[in-house]
Amino acid sequence: MKELLPGVYRLPVPIPYPLKTVNLYLLKGNGEVALVDTALGTRAARGTLELSLAELGLCFQDVRVVLLTHHHPDHYGLAGFFEGLGARVFLHEEELSRGHRFWREPQAFEEASWRLFLDHGTPKEALEGIREVMAATRERIHPPENPIPLRDGEVLEVAGKRLRAVWTPGHADGHVAFLLEEEGVLLAGDALLERVSPNVGLWAYTRENPLKDFLRSLDRLGELPARVAHAGHFGPIPEVRARAEELKAHHQERLEALLALLEAPKSAWELSLMLFPQELDAAGRRFAFAETLAHLEYLRQEGLLGREGPPYRYFRT
Ligand SMILES: [Zn+2]
Ligand SMILES: [Zn+2]
């Protein structure tokens, strides 16, 4: 745990994913304690979180406000747990009808989710592995029952700080970064990461063009009056605009790589194996597929690709 500013702490918590750790941010002031993101419902995460809180003389019940950057398991997983202890949980309105519903009402999305994979060329055996991963993930998630909707630009006064919610869709539809206005510090969630490019995926429940959303969000982030960003994983980002530009360039390269692979029509699954040739487990393949599909749909909506099917195959126009 590290105090970044007076009353603002970074709490790294272990997660059973390749990124290994999620950073939560704790705000403490004016007799109030707020947490930005919550980690996942594993024993290791709860234990670490409990110890970090104890170092500050706090316990789980002291957290009265939870601000969620987005609905992904490593950020949202314990939100219902804190809500059950009396915390108010805030989540962007766009997440309520999509990512949050995906966890709250799995039956409503299950059929559409599997259909999306099959329609885009995923072999049945690969889909079986993906279904197992999702079933295991659900067991570690405690969705909040009554999250309070956040809107873009809304200013919250919590724990003696003023935070502006900056809607930054792309990595998740209702992704929000929180700008500590007086301090010029951005709590960036997964919209900007120091070492890796945040996953931008198209899923059964997402908006239609997540990559377009993400590129716009990067522009927006680059213009914020932030001297540093603290993200959901890894270390701080001192040059916010430069990192946003690097990520834009990365996606531009990936779009060009995809176009080059489309000498002949191919499915999103096939292309994901070519674009991500490294050895990946079922969870990694799932992300690779959704990221490839987001890039393909971006190109299709730009008029550079067409598709035939289902099962869908993309081709250059
Ligand atoms: Zn995420
Ligand atoms: Zn994350």
PDB file of C-alpha atoms and ligand atoms in Angstrom:
ATOM      1  CA  MET A   1       0.000   0.000   0.000  1.00  0.00           C
ATOM      2  CA  LYS A   2       1.216   3.473  -0.810  1.00  0.00           C
ATOM      3  CA  GLU A   3      -0.067   6.950   0.025  1.00  0.00           C
ATOM      4  CA  LEU A   4      -0.069   8.797  -3.304  1.00  0.00           C
ATOM      5  CA  LEU A   5      -1.448  12.085  -1.997  1.00  0.00           C
ATOM      6  CA  PRO A   6      -2.760  13.079   1.386  1.00  0.00           C
ATOM      7  CA  GLY A   7      -5.774  10.819   1.905  1.00  0.00           C
ATOM      8  CA  VAL A   8      -5.346   8.853  -1.364  1.00  0.00           C
ATOM      9  CA  TYR A   9      -3.843   5.358  -1.167  1.00  0.00           C
ATOM     10  CA  ARG A  10      -3.058   2.676  -3.732  1.00  0.00           C
ATOM     11  CA  LEU A  11      -3.915  -0.848  -2.579  1.00  0.00           C
ATOM     12  CA  PRO A  12      -2.577  -3.616  -4.828  1.00  0.00           C
ATOM     13  CA  VAL A  13      -4.630  -6.801  -4.486  1.00  0.00           C
ATOM     14  CA  PRO A  14      -3.815 -10.201  -6.050  1.00  0.00           C
ATOM     15  CA  ILE A  15      -6.015 -11.573  -8.844  1.00  0.00           C
ATOM     16  CA  PRO A  16      -5.803 -15.030 -10.461  1.00  0.00           C
ATOM     17  CA  TYR A  17      -5.228 -13.571 -13.950  1.00  0.00           C
ATOM     18  CA  PRO A  18      -2.104 -12.869 -16.035  1.00  0.00           C
ATOM     19  CA  LEU A  19      -2.012  -9.246 -14.811  1.00  0.00           C
ATOM     20  CA  LYS A  20      -1.532 -10.712 -11.284  1.00  0.00           C
ATOM     21  CA  THR A  21      -2.613  -7.588  -9.372  1.00  0.00           C
ATOM     22  CA  VAL A  22      -5.404  -5.053  -9.489  1.00  0.00           C
ATOM     23  CA  ASN A  23      -4.891  -1.601  -7.961  1.00  0.00           C
ATOM     24  CA  LEU A  24      -7.697  -0.309  -5.781  1.00  0.00           C
ATOM     25  CA  TYR A  25      -7.618   3.302  -4.618  1.00  0.00           C
ATOM     26  CA  LEU A  26      -8.776   4.268  -1.174  1.00  0.00           C
ATOM     27  CA  LEU A  27      -9.856   7.799  -0.319  1.00  0.00           C
ATOM     28  CA  LYS A  28     -10.026   8.861   3.281  1.00  0.00           C
ATOM     29  CA  GLY A  29     -11.061  12.237   4.611  1.00  0.00           C
ATOM     30  CA  ASN A  30     -13.846  14.211   6.326  1.00  0.00           C
ATOM     31  CA  GLY A  31     -14.662  11.094   8.345  1.00  0.00           C
ATOM     32  CA  GLU A  32     -15.513   9.111   5.224  1.00  0.00           C
ATOM     33  CA  VAL A  33     -13.835   6.214   3.431  1.00  0.00           C
ATOM     34  CA  ALA A  34     -14.375   5.446  -0.245  1.00  0.00           C
ATOM     35  CA  LEU A  35     -12.925   2.742  -2.434  1.00  0.00           C
ATOM     36  CA  VAL A  36     -12.381   2.972  -6.182  1.00  0.00           C
ATOM     37  CA  ASP A  37     -12.899  -0.614  -7.426  1.00  0.00           C
ATOM     38  CA  THR A  38     -13.128  -3.718  -5.277  1.00  0.00           C
ATOM     39  CA  ALA A  39     -11.062  -6.681  -6.602  1.00  0.00           C
ATOM     40  CA  LEU A  40     -12.414 -10.171  -7.045  1.00  0.00           C
ATOM     41  CA  GLY A  41     -14.139 -12.410  -4.512  1.00  0.00           C
ATOM     42  CA  THR A  42     -11.235 -14.746  -3.787  1.00  0.00           C
ATOM     43  CA  ARG A  43      -9.850 -15.594  -0.368  1.00  0.00           C
ATOM     44  CA  ALA A  44      -6.453 -14.111  -1.302  1.00  0.00           C
ATOM     45  CA  ALA A  45      -8.006 -10.826  -2.437  1.00  0.00           C
ATOM     46  CA  ARG A  46     -10.173 -10.447   0.654  1.00  0.00           C
ATOM     47  CA  GLY A  47      -7.244 -11.282   2.936  1.00  0.00           C
ATOM     48  CA  THR A  48      -4.942  -8.716   1.299  1.00  0.00           C
ATOM     49  CA  LEU A  49      -7.636  -6.077   1.308  1.00  0.00           C
ATOM     50  CA  GLU A  50      -8.432  -6.702   4.957  1.00  0.00           C
ATOM     51  CA  LEU A  51      -4.748  -6.320   5.905  1.00  0.00           C
ATOM     52  CA  SER A  52      -4.362  -3.107   3.897  1.00  0.00           C
ATOM     53  CA  LEU A  53      -7.448  -1.621   5.533  1.00  0.00           C
ATOM     54  CA  ALA A  54      -6.145  -2.663   8.959  1.00  0.00           C
ATOM     55  CA  GLU A  55      -2.875  -0.788   8.290  1.00  0.00           C
ATOM     56  CA  LEU A  56      -5.014   2.347   8.058  1.00  0.00           C
ATOM     57  CA  GLY A  57      -6.961   1.392  11.169  1.00  0.00           C
ATOM     58  CA  LEU A  58      -9.997   0.444   9.065  1.00  0.00           C
ATOM     59  CA  CYS A  59     -12.204  -2.582   8.487  1.00  0.00           C
ATOM     60  CA  PHE A  60     -14.538  -3.604   5.647  1.00  0.00           C
ATOM     61  CA  GLN A  61     -17.531  -1.907   7.307  1.00  0.00           C
ATOM     62  CA  ASP A  62     -15.779   1.464   7.246  1.00  0.00           C
ATOM     63  CA  VAL A  63     -16.010   1.621   3.438  1.00  0.00           C
ATOM     64  CA  ARG A  64     -19.168   3.674   2.879  1.00  0.00           C
ATOM     65  CA  VAL A  65     -18.791   4.498  -0.816  1.00  0.00           C
ATOM     66  CA  VAL A  66     -17.631   2.287  -3.684  1.00  0.00           C
ATOM     67  CA  LEU A  67     -16.906   3.876  -7.057  1.00  0.00           C
ATOM     68  CA  LEU A  68     -16.593   1.332  -9.840  1.00  0.00           C
ATOM     69  CA  THR A  69     -14.598   2.129 -12.959  1.00  0.00           C
ATOM     70  CA  HIS A  70     -16.272  -0.754 -14.831  1.00  0.00           C
ATOM     71  CA  HIS A  71     -17.940  -4.147 -14.557  1.00  0.00           C
ATOM     72  CA  HIS A  72     -14.951  -6.461 -15.131  1.00  0.00           C
ATOM     73  CA  PRO A  73     -14.535  -9.153 -12.454  1.00  0.00           C
ATOM     74  CA  ASP A  74     -11.239  -7.841 -11.044  1.00  0.00           C
ATOM     75  CA  HIS A  75     -12.787  -4.401 -10.387  1.00  0.00           C
ATOM     76  CA  TYR A  76     -16.434  -5.175  -9.671  1.00  0.00           C
ATOM     77  CA  GLY A  77     -16.227  -8.613  -8.037  1.00  0.00           C
ATOM     78  CA  LEU A  78     -16.675  -7.556  -4.403  1.00  0.00           C
ATOM     79  CA  ALA A  79     -19.062  -4.639  -4.997  1.00  0.00           C
ATOM     80  CA  GLY A  80     -22.070  -6.609  -3.710  1.00  0.00           C
ATOM     81  CA  PHE A  81     -20.095  -7.620  -0.630  1.00  0.00           C
ATOM     82  CA  PHE A  82     -19.442  -3.977   0.298  1.00  0.00           C
ATOM     83  CA  GLU A  83     -23.012  -3.016  -0.553  1.00  0.00           C
ATOM     84  CA  GLY A  84     -24.184  -5.740   1.828  1.00  0.00           C
ATOM     85  CA  LEU A  85     -22.159  -4.044   4.586  1.00  0.00           C
ATOM     86  CA  GLY A  86     -23.888  -0.735   3.894  1.00  0.00           C
ATOM     87  CA  ALA A  87     -21.735   0.957   1.220  1.00  0.00           C
ATOM     88  CA  ARG A  88     -23.308   2.950  -1.600  1.00  0.00           C
ATOM     89  CA  VAL A  89     -22.042   1.590  -4.928  1.00  0.00           C
ATOM     90  CA  PHE A  90     -21.753   3.844  -7.999  1.00  0.00           C
ATOM     91  CA  LEU A  91     -21.507   2.553 -11.565  1.00  0.00           C
ATOM     92  CA  HIS A  92     -21.873   4.332 -14.911  1.00  0.00           C
ATOM     93  CA  GLU A  93     -25.387   4.207 -16.339  1.00  0.00           C
ATOM     94  CA  GLU A  94     -24.183   2.476 -19.530  1.00  0.00           C
ATOM     95  CA  GLU A  95     -22.904  -0.469 -17.435  1.00  0.00           C
ATOM     96  CA  LEU A  96     -26.262  -0.934 -15.733  1.00  0.00           C
ATOM     97  CA  SER A  97     -28.021  -2.132 -18.873  1.00  0.00           C
ATOM     98  CA  ARG A  98     -25.025  -4.093 -20.218  1.00  0.00           C
ATOM     99  CA  GLY A  99     -22.038  -5.376 -18.224  1.00  0.00           C
ATOM    100  CA  HIS A 100     -23.829  -5.274 -14.875  1.00  0.00           C
ATOM    101  CA  ARG A 101     -26.843  -7.087 -16.352  1.00  0.00           C
ATOM    102  CA  PHE A 102     -24.471  -9.646 -17.838  1.00  0.00           C
ATOM    103  CA  TRP A 103     -23.511 -10.666 -14.272  1.00  0.00           C
ATOM    104  CA  ARG A 104     -26.949 -10.150 -12.699  1.00  0.00           C
ATOM    105  CA  GLU A 105     -28.987 -12.016 -15.305  1.00  0.00           C
ATOM    106  CA  PRO A 106     -26.668 -14.532 -16.964  1.00  0.00           C
ATOM    107  CA  GLN A 107     -29.524 -16.458 -18.592  1.00  0.00           C
ATOM    108  CA  ALA A 108     -30.505 -13.362 -20.565  1.00  0.00           C
ATOM    109  CA  PHE A 109     -27.094 -13.245 -22.248  1.00  0.00           C
ATOM    110  CA  GLU A 110     -25.855 -16.813 -22.284  1.00  0.00           C
ATOM    111  CA  GLU A 111     -27.499 -17.907 -25.526  1.00  0.00           C
ATOM    112  CA  ALA A 112     -26.466 -14.710 -27.359  1.00  0.00           C
ATOM    113  CA  SER A 113     -22.900 -15.038 -26.055  1.00  0.00           C
ATOM    114  CA  TRP A 114     -22.395 -18.603 -27.295  1.00  0.00           C
ATOM    115  CA  ARG A 115     -24.123 -17.787 -30.595  1.00  0.00           C
ATOM    116  CA  LEU A 116     -21.701 -14.906 -31.188  1.00  0.00           C
ATOM    117  CA  PHE A 117     -18.701 -17.236 -30.846  1.00  0.00           C
ATOM    118  CA  LEU A 118     -20.224 -19.962 -33.043  1.00  0.00           C
ATOM    119  CA  ASP A 119     -21.388 -17.488 -35.709  1.00  0.00           C
ATOM    120  CA  HIS A 120     -17.827 -16.201 -35.979  1.00  0.00           C
ATOM    121  CA  GLY A 121     -16.175 -19.566 -36.515  1.00  0.00           C
ATOM    122  CA  THR A 122     -15.245 -20.691 -32.994  1.00  0.00           C
ATOM    123  CA  PRO A 123     -14.897 -24.498 -32.892  1.00  0.00           C
ATOM    124  CA  LYS A 124     -17.191 -26.270 -30.391  1.00  0.00           C
ATOM    125  CA  GLU A 125     -14.256 -27.623 -28.308  1.00  0.00           C
ATOM    126  CA  ALA A 126     -12.803 -24.129 -27.901  1.00  0.00           C
ATOM    127  CA  LEU A 127     -16.219 -22.803 -26.886  1.00  0.00           C
ATOM    128  CA  GLU A 128     -16.472 -25.537 -24.250  1.00  0.00           C
ATOM    129  CA  GLY A 129     -13.268 -24.240 -22.615  1.00  0.00           C
ATOM    130  CA  ILE A 130     -14.605 -20.681 -22.725  1.00  0.00           C
ATOM    131  CA  ARG A 131     -17.874 -21.741 -21.073  1.00  0.00           C
ATOM    132  CA  GLU A 132     -15.937 -23.372 -18.232  1.00  0.00           C
ATOM    133  CA  VAL A 133     -13.880 -20.214 -17.689  1.00  0.00           C
ATOM    134  CA  MET A 134     -17.036 -18.109 -17.501  1.00  0.00           C
ATOM    135  CA  ALA A 135     -18.743 -20.475 -15.052  1.00  0.00           C
ATOM    136  CA  ALA A 136     -15.686 -20.324 -12.744  1.00  0.00           C
ATOM    137  CA  THR A 137     -15.545 -16.526 -12.986  1.00  0.00           C
ATOM    138  CA  ARG A 138     -19.195 -16.110 -12.029  1.00  0.00           C
ATOM    139  CA  GLU A 139     -18.568 -17.887  -8.732  1.00  0.00           C
ATOM    140  CA  ARG A 140     -16.148 -15.160  -7.699  1.00  0.00           C
ATOM    141  CA  ILE A 141     -18.487 -12.272  -8.405  1.00  0.00           C
ATOM    142  CA  HIS A 142     -20.888 -10.614  -6.008  1.00  0.00           C
ATOM    143  CA  PRO A 143     -22.893  -8.153  -8.117  1.00  0.00           C
ATOM    144  CA  PRO A 144     -24.355  -5.188  -6.273  1.00  0.00           C
ATOM    145  CA  GLU A 145     -28.161  -5.155  -6.075  1.00  0.00           C
ATOM    146  CA  ASN A 146     -28.826  -1.453  -6.333  1.00  0.00           C
ATOM    147  CA  PRO A 147     -25.910   0.389  -7.897  1.00  0.00           C
ATOM    148  CA  ILE A 148     -26.405   4.127  -8.235  1.00  0.00           C
ATOM    149  CA  PRO A 149     -26.053   5.314 -11.853  1.00  0.00           C
ATOM    150  CA  LEU A 150     -23.198   7.679 -12.628  1.00  0.00           C
ATOM    151  CA  ARG A 151     -23.340  10.099 -15.537  1.00  0.00           C
ATOM    152  CA  ASP A 152     -20.568  11.561 -17.637  1.00  0.00           C
ATOM    153  CA  GLY A 153     -19.210  14.743 -16.100  1.00  0.00           C
ATOM    154  CA  GLU A 154     -20.910  14.203 -12.763  1.00  0.00           C
ATOM    155  CA  VAL A 155     -18.918  15.572  -9.845  1.00  0.00           C
ATOM    156  CA  LEU A 156     -18.902  13.592  -6.620  1.00  0.00           C
ATOM    157  CA  GLU A 157     -17.724  14.894  -3.289  1.00  0.00           C
ATOM    158  CA  VAL A 158     -16.492  11.932  -1.303  1.00  0.00           C
ATOM    159  CA  ALA A 159     -13.976  11.510   1.488  1.00  0.00           C
ATOM    160  CA  GLY A 160     -13.026  15.185   1.251  1.00  0.00           C
ATOM    161  CA  LYS A 161     -12.221  15.022  -2.481  1.00  0.00           C
ATOM    162  CA  ARG A 162     -13.941  16.271  -5.606  1.00  0.00           C
ATOM    163  CA  LEU A 163     -13.995  13.620  -8.321  1.00  0.00           C
ATOM    164  CA  ARG A 164     -15.291  14.127 -11.823  1.00  0.00           C
ATOM    165  CA  ALA A 165     -16.590  11.014 -13.604  1.00  0.00           C
ATOM    166  CA  VAL A 166     -15.177  10.885 -17.137  1.00  0.00           C
ATOM    167  CA  TRP A 167     -17.021   8.399 -19.324  1.00  0.00           C
ATOM    168  CA  THR A 168     -14.365   6.544 -21.305  1.00  0.00           C
ATOM    169  CA  PRO A 169     -16.051   3.681 -23.184  1.00  0.00           C
ATOM    170  CA  GLY A 170     -14.127   1.117 -25.207  1.00  0.00           C
ATOM    171  CA  HIS A 171     -12.477  -1.260 -22.741  1.00  0.00           C
ATOM    172  CA  ALA A 172     -15.989  -1.477 -21.236  1.00  0.00           C
ATOM    173  CA  ASP A 173     -19.089   0.392 -22.415  1.00  0.00           C
ATOM    174  CA  GLY A 174     -19.612   2.227 -19.170  1.00  0.00           C
ATOM    175  CA  HIS A 175     -15.981   2.619 -18.221  1.00  0.00           C
ATOM    176  CA  VAL A 176     -15.364   5.667 -16.072  1.00  0.00           C
ATOM    177  CA  ALA A 177     -12.109   7.354 -15.096  1.00  0.00           C
ATOM    178  CA  PHE A 178     -12.197   9.600 -12.041  1.00  0.00           C
ATOM    179  CA  LEU A 179     -10.426  12.936 -12.176  1.00  0.00           C
ATOM    180  CA  LEU A 180      -9.364  14.411  -8.850  1.00  0.00           C
ATOM    181  CA  GLU A 181      -9.836  17.932 -10.096  1.00  0.00           C
ATOM    182  CA  GLU A 182      -7.935  19.926  -7.526  1.00  0.00           C
ATOM    183  CA  GLU A 183      -4.954  17.559  -7.534  1.00  0.00           C
ATOM    184  CA  GLY A 184      -4.792  17.023 -11.316  1.00  0.00           C
ATOM    185  CA  VAL A 185      -4.672  13.276 -10.749  1.00  0.00           C
ATOM    186  CA  LEU A 186      -6.565  10.773 -12.838  1.00  0.00           C
ATOM    187  CA  LEU A 187      -7.720   7.419 -11.504  1.00  0.00           C
ATOM    188  CA  ALA A 188      -7.803   5.834 -14.932  1.00  0.00           C
ATOM    189  CA  GLY A 189      -9.191   2.343 -14.296  1.00  0.00           C
ATOM    190  CA  ASP A 190      -8.298   0.181 -17.302  1.00  0.00           C
ATOM    191  CA  ALA A 191      -8.703   2.952 -19.890  1.00  0.00           C
ATOM    192  CA  LEU A 192      -4.930   3.523 -19.869  1.00  0.00           C
ATOM    193  CA  LEU A 193      -2.388   0.990 -18.677  1.00  0.00           C
ATOM    194  CA  GLU A 194       1.331   1.431 -18.342  1.00  0.00           C
ATOM    195  CA  ARG A 195       2.681  -1.787 -19.882  1.00  0.00           C
ATOM    196  CA  VAL A 196      -0.068  -3.429 -21.893  1.00  0.00           C
ATOM    197  CA  SER A 197      -2.751  -2.318 -24.263  1.00  0.00           C
ATOM    198  CA  PRO A 198      -6.140  -2.589 -22.507  1.00  0.00           C
ATOM    199  CA  ASN A 199      -8.343  -5.232 -24.108  1.00  0.00           C
ATOM    200  CA  VAL A 200     -10.972  -3.771 -26.417  1.00  0.00           C
ATOM    201  CA  GLY A 201     -13.504  -6.484 -27.131  1.00  0.00           C
ATOM    202  CA  LEU A 202     -16.808  -6.867 -28.867  1.00  0.00           C
ATOM    203  CA  TRP A 203     -19.109  -9.129 -26.846  1.00  0.00           C
ATOM    204  CA  ALA A 204     -22.757 -10.124 -27.096  1.00  0.00           C
ATOM    205  CA  TYR A 205     -23.818  -7.333 -24.751  1.00  0.00           C
ATOM    206  CA  THR A 206     -21.566  -4.460 -25.863  1.00  0.00           C
ATOM    207  CA  ARG A 207     -22.137  -1.332 -27.920  1.00  0.00           C
ATOM    208  CA  GLU A 208     -21.663  -1.932 -31.614  1.00  0.00           C
ATOM    209  CA  ASN A 209     -18.243  -0.355 -32.161  1.00  0.00           C
ATOM    210  CA  PRO A 210     -16.076  -0.607 -29.026  1.00  0.00           C
ATOM    211  CA  LEU A 211     -12.838   0.243 -30.842  1.00  0.00           C
ATOM    212  CA  LYS A 212     -14.284   3.482 -32.193  1.00  0.00           C
ATOM    213  CA  ASP A 213     -15.441   4.290 -28.656  1.00  0.00           C
ATOM    214  CA  PHE A 214     -11.993   3.495 -27.298  1.00  0.00           C
ATOM    215  CA  LEU A 215     -10.117   5.669 -29.800  1.00  0.00           C
ATOM    216  CA  ARG A 216     -12.424   8.574 -28.931  1.00  0.00           C
ATOM    217  CA  SER A 217     -11.879   7.950 -25.230  1.00  0.00           C
ATOM    218  CA  LEU A 218      -8.096   8.078 -25.750  1.00  0.00           C
ATOM    219  CA  ASP A 219      -8.487  11.490 -27.375  1.00  0.00           C
ATOM    220  CA  ARG A 220     -10.575  12.612 -24.461  1.00  0.00           C
ATOM    221  CA  LEU A 221      -8.113  11.287 -21.878  1.00  0.00           C
ATOM    222  CA  GLY A 222      -5.244  13.024 -23.635  1.00  0.00           C
ATOM    223  CA  GLU A 223      -6.980  16.366 -23.189  1.00  0.00           C
ATOM    224  CA  LEU A 224      -7.700  16.092 -19.472  1.00  0.00           C
ATOM    225  CA  PRO A 225      -5.825  18.366 -17.078  1.00  0.00           C
ATOM    226  CA  ALA A 226      -4.060  15.420 -15.414  1.00  0.00           C
ATOM    227  CA  ARG A 227      -0.370  15.485 -14.520  1.00  0.00           C
ATOM    228  CA  VAL A 228      -0.382  11.753 -13.744  1.00  0.00           C
ATOM    229  CA  ALA A 229      -2.708   8.786 -14.152  1.00  0.00           C
ATOM    230  CA  HIS A 230      -2.956   5.929 -11.668  1.00  0.00           C
ATOM    231  CA  ALA A 231      -4.397   2.887 -13.381  1.00  0.00           C
ATOM    232  CA  GLY A 232      -6.139  -0.349 -12.510  1.00  0.00           C
ATOM    233  CA  HIS A 233      -2.973  -2.381 -13.080  1.00  0.00           C
ATOM    234  CA  PHE A 234       0.782  -1.665 -13.032  1.00  0.00           C
ATOM    235  CA  GLY A 235       2.439   1.619 -12.131  1.00  0.00           C
ATOM    236  CA  PRO A 236       1.562   5.265 -12.667  1.00  0.00           C
ATOM    237  CA  ILE A 237       1.512   6.918 -16.102  1.00  0.00           C
ATOM    238  CA  PRO A 238       3.309  10.266 -15.935  1.00  0.00           C
ATOM    239  CA  GLU A 239       2.584  11.344 -19.521  1.00  0.00           C
ATOM    240  CA  VAL A 240      -1.113  10.781 -20.022  1.00  0.00           C
ATOM    241  CA  ARG A 241      -1.360  12.225 -23.509  1.00  0.00           C
ATOM    242  CA  ALA A 242       1.740  10.406 -24.773  1.00  0.00           C
ATOM    243  CA  ARG A 243       0.440   7.059 -23.496  1.00  0.00           C
ATOM    244  CA  ALA A 244      -2.954   7.707 -25.113  1.00  0.00           C
ATOM    245  CA  GLU A 245      -1.193   8.406 -28.418  1.00  0.00           C
ATOM    246  CA  GLU A 246       0.890   5.211 -28.129  1.00  0.00           C
ATOM    247  CA  LEU A 247      -2.245   3.163 -27.628  1.00  0.00           C
ATOM    248  CA  LYS A 248      -3.916   4.807 -30.631  1.00  0.00           C
ATOM    249  CA  ALA A 249      -0.872   3.952 -32.758  1.00  0.00           C
ATOM    250  CA  HIS A 250      -0.965   0.352 -31.501  1.00  0.00           C
ATOM    251  CA  HIS A 251      -4.558  -0.076 -32.681  1.00  0.00           C
ATOM    252  CA  GLN A 252      -3.767   1.514 -36.006  1.00  0.00           C
ATOM    253  CA  GLU A 253      -1.026  -1.092 -36.517  1.00  0.00           C
ATOM    254  CA  ARG A 254      -3.376  -3.912 -35.565  1.00  0.00           C
ATOM    255  CA  LEU A 255      -6.007  -2.662 -38.037  1.00  0.00           C
ATOM    256  CA  GLU A 256      -3.400  -2.639 -40.789  1.00  0.00           C
ATOM    257  CA  ALA A 257      -2.205  -6.122 -39.808  1.00  0.00           C
ATOM    258  CA  LEU A 258      -5.771  -7.424 -40.070  1.00  0.00           C
ATOM    259  CA  LEU A 259      -6.294  -5.918 -43.500  1.00  0.00           C
ATOM    260  CA  ALA A 260      -3.043  -7.524 -44.649  1.00  0.00           C
ATOM    261  CA  LEU A 261      -4.255 -10.942 -43.419  1.00  0.00           C
ATOM    262  CA  LEU A 262      -7.437 -10.689 -45.462  1.00  0.00           C
ATOM    263  CA  GLU A 263      -6.105 -11.721 -48.861  1.00  0.00           C
ATOM    264  CA  ALA A 264      -8.953 -14.243 -48.808  1.00  0.00           C
ATOM    265  CA  PRO A 265     -12.154 -14.255 -46.652  1.00  0.00           C
ATOM    266  CA  LYS A 266     -11.653 -15.459 -43.080  1.00  0.00           C
ATOM    267  CA  SER A 267     -13.643 -15.797 -39.856  1.00  0.00           C
ATOM    268  CA  ALA A 268     -12.966 -13.735 -36.747  1.00  0.00           C
ATOM    269  CA  TRP A 269     -11.834 -16.890 -34.905  1.00  0.00           C
ATOM    270  CA  GLU A 270      -9.308 -17.800 -37.626  1.00  0.00           C
ATOM    271  CA  LEU A 271      -7.997 -14.258 -37.707  1.00  0.00           C
ATOM    272  CA  SER A 272      -7.674 -14.167 -33.915  1.00  0.00           C
ATOM    273  CA  LEU A 273      -5.336 -17.187 -34.108  1.00  0.00           C
ATOM    274  CA  MET A 274      -3.193 -15.327 -36.654  1.00  0.00           C
ATOM    275  CA  LEU A 275      -3.236 -11.985 -34.863  1.00  0.00           C
ATOM    276  CA  PHE A 276      -2.478 -13.617 -31.482  1.00  0.00           C
ATOM    277  CA  PRO A 277      -0.272 -16.614 -32.430  1.00  0.00           C
ATOM    278  CA  GLN A 278       1.109 -17.076 -28.926  1.00  0.00           C
ATOM    279  CA  GLU A 279       0.044 -19.952 -26.675  1.00  0.00           C
ATOM    280  CA  LEU A 280      -3.073 -18.828 -24.784  1.00  0.00           C
ATOM    281  CA  ASP A 281      -5.431 -20.598 -22.409  1.00  0.00           C
ATOM    282  CA  ALA A 282      -9.215 -20.551 -22.938  1.00  0.00           C
ATOM    283  CA  ALA A 283      -9.567 -17.206 -21.134  1.00  0.00           C
ATOM    284  CA  GLY A 284      -6.815 -15.660 -23.275  1.00  0.00           C
ATOM    285  CA  ARG A 285      -8.346 -17.034 -26.491  1.00  0.00           C
ATOM    286  CA  ARG A 286     -11.674 -15.530 -25.476  1.00  0.00           C
ATOM    287  CA  PHE A 287     -10.086 -12.076 -25.149  1.00  0.00           C
ATOM    288  CA  ALA A 288      -8.115 -12.504 -28.387  1.00  0.00           C
ATOM    289  CA  PHE A 289     -11.320 -13.379 -30.237  1.00  0.00           C
ATOM    290  CA  ALA A 290     -13.305 -10.424 -28.869  1.00  0.00           C
ATOM    291  CA  GLU A 291     -10.444  -8.008 -29.583  1.00  0.00           C
ATOM    292  CA  THR A 292     -10.120  -9.285 -33.157  1.00  0.00           C
ATOM    293  CA  LEU A 293     -13.876  -8.989 -33.651  1.00  0.00           C
ATOM    294  CA  ALA A 294     -13.855  -5.389 -32.355  1.00  0.00           C
ATOM    295  CA  HIS A 295     -11.179  -4.520 -34.937  1.00  0.00           C
ATOM    296  CA  LEU A 296     -13.045  -6.308 -37.743  1.00  0.00           C
ATOM    297  CA  GLU A 297     -16.309  -4.549 -36.958  1.00  0.00           C
ATOM    298  CA  TYR A 298     -14.490  -1.208 -36.799  1.00  0.00           C
ATOM    299  CA  LEU A 299     -13.119  -1.829 -40.307  1.00  0.00           C
ATOM    300  CA  ARG A 300     -16.509  -2.995 -41.525  1.00  0.00           C
ATOM    301  CA  GLN A 301     -18.216   0.117 -40.205  1.00  0.00           C
ATOM    302  CA  GLU A 302     -15.535   2.232 -41.879  1.00  0.00           C
ATOM    303  CA  GLY A 303     -16.503   0.533 -45.158  1.00  0.00           C
ATOM    304  CA  LEU A 304     -13.150  -1.253 -45.580  1.00  0.00           C
ATOM    305  CA  LEU A 305     -14.500  -4.761 -44.972  1.00  0.00           C
ATOM    306  CA  GLY A 306     -17.633  -6.692 -45.806  1.00  0.00           C
ATOM    307  CA  ARG A 307     -18.830  -9.953 -44.344  1.00  0.00           C
ATOM    308  CA  GLU A 308     -20.787 -12.950 -45.552  1.00  0.00           C
ATOM    309  CA  GLY A 309     -22.579 -15.556 -43.467  1.00  0.00           C
ATOM    310  CA  PRO A 310     -23.372 -16.710 -40.806  1.00  0.00           C
ATOM    311  CA  PRO A 311     -21.032 -18.332 -40.106  1.00  0.00           C
ATOM    312  CA  TYR A 312     -19.398 -14.994 -40.847  1.00  0.00           C
ATOM    313  CA  ARG A 313     -16.318 -14.501 -42.958  1.00  0.00           C
ATOM    314  CA  TYR A 314     -14.822 -11.062 -43.500  1.00  0.00           C
ATOM    315  CA  PHE A 315     -13.433  -9.853 -46.793  1.00  0.00           C
ATOM    316  CA  ARG A 316     -11.876  -6.673 -48.144  1.00  0.00           C
ATOM    317  CA  THR A 317     -14.208  -4.444 -50.111  1.00  0.00           C
TER     318      THR A 317
HETATM  319 ZN    ZN B   1     -11.092  -4.263 -17.256  1.00  0.00          ZN
HETATM  320 ZN    ZN B   2      -8.642  -4.722 -14.899  1.00  0.00          ZN
END
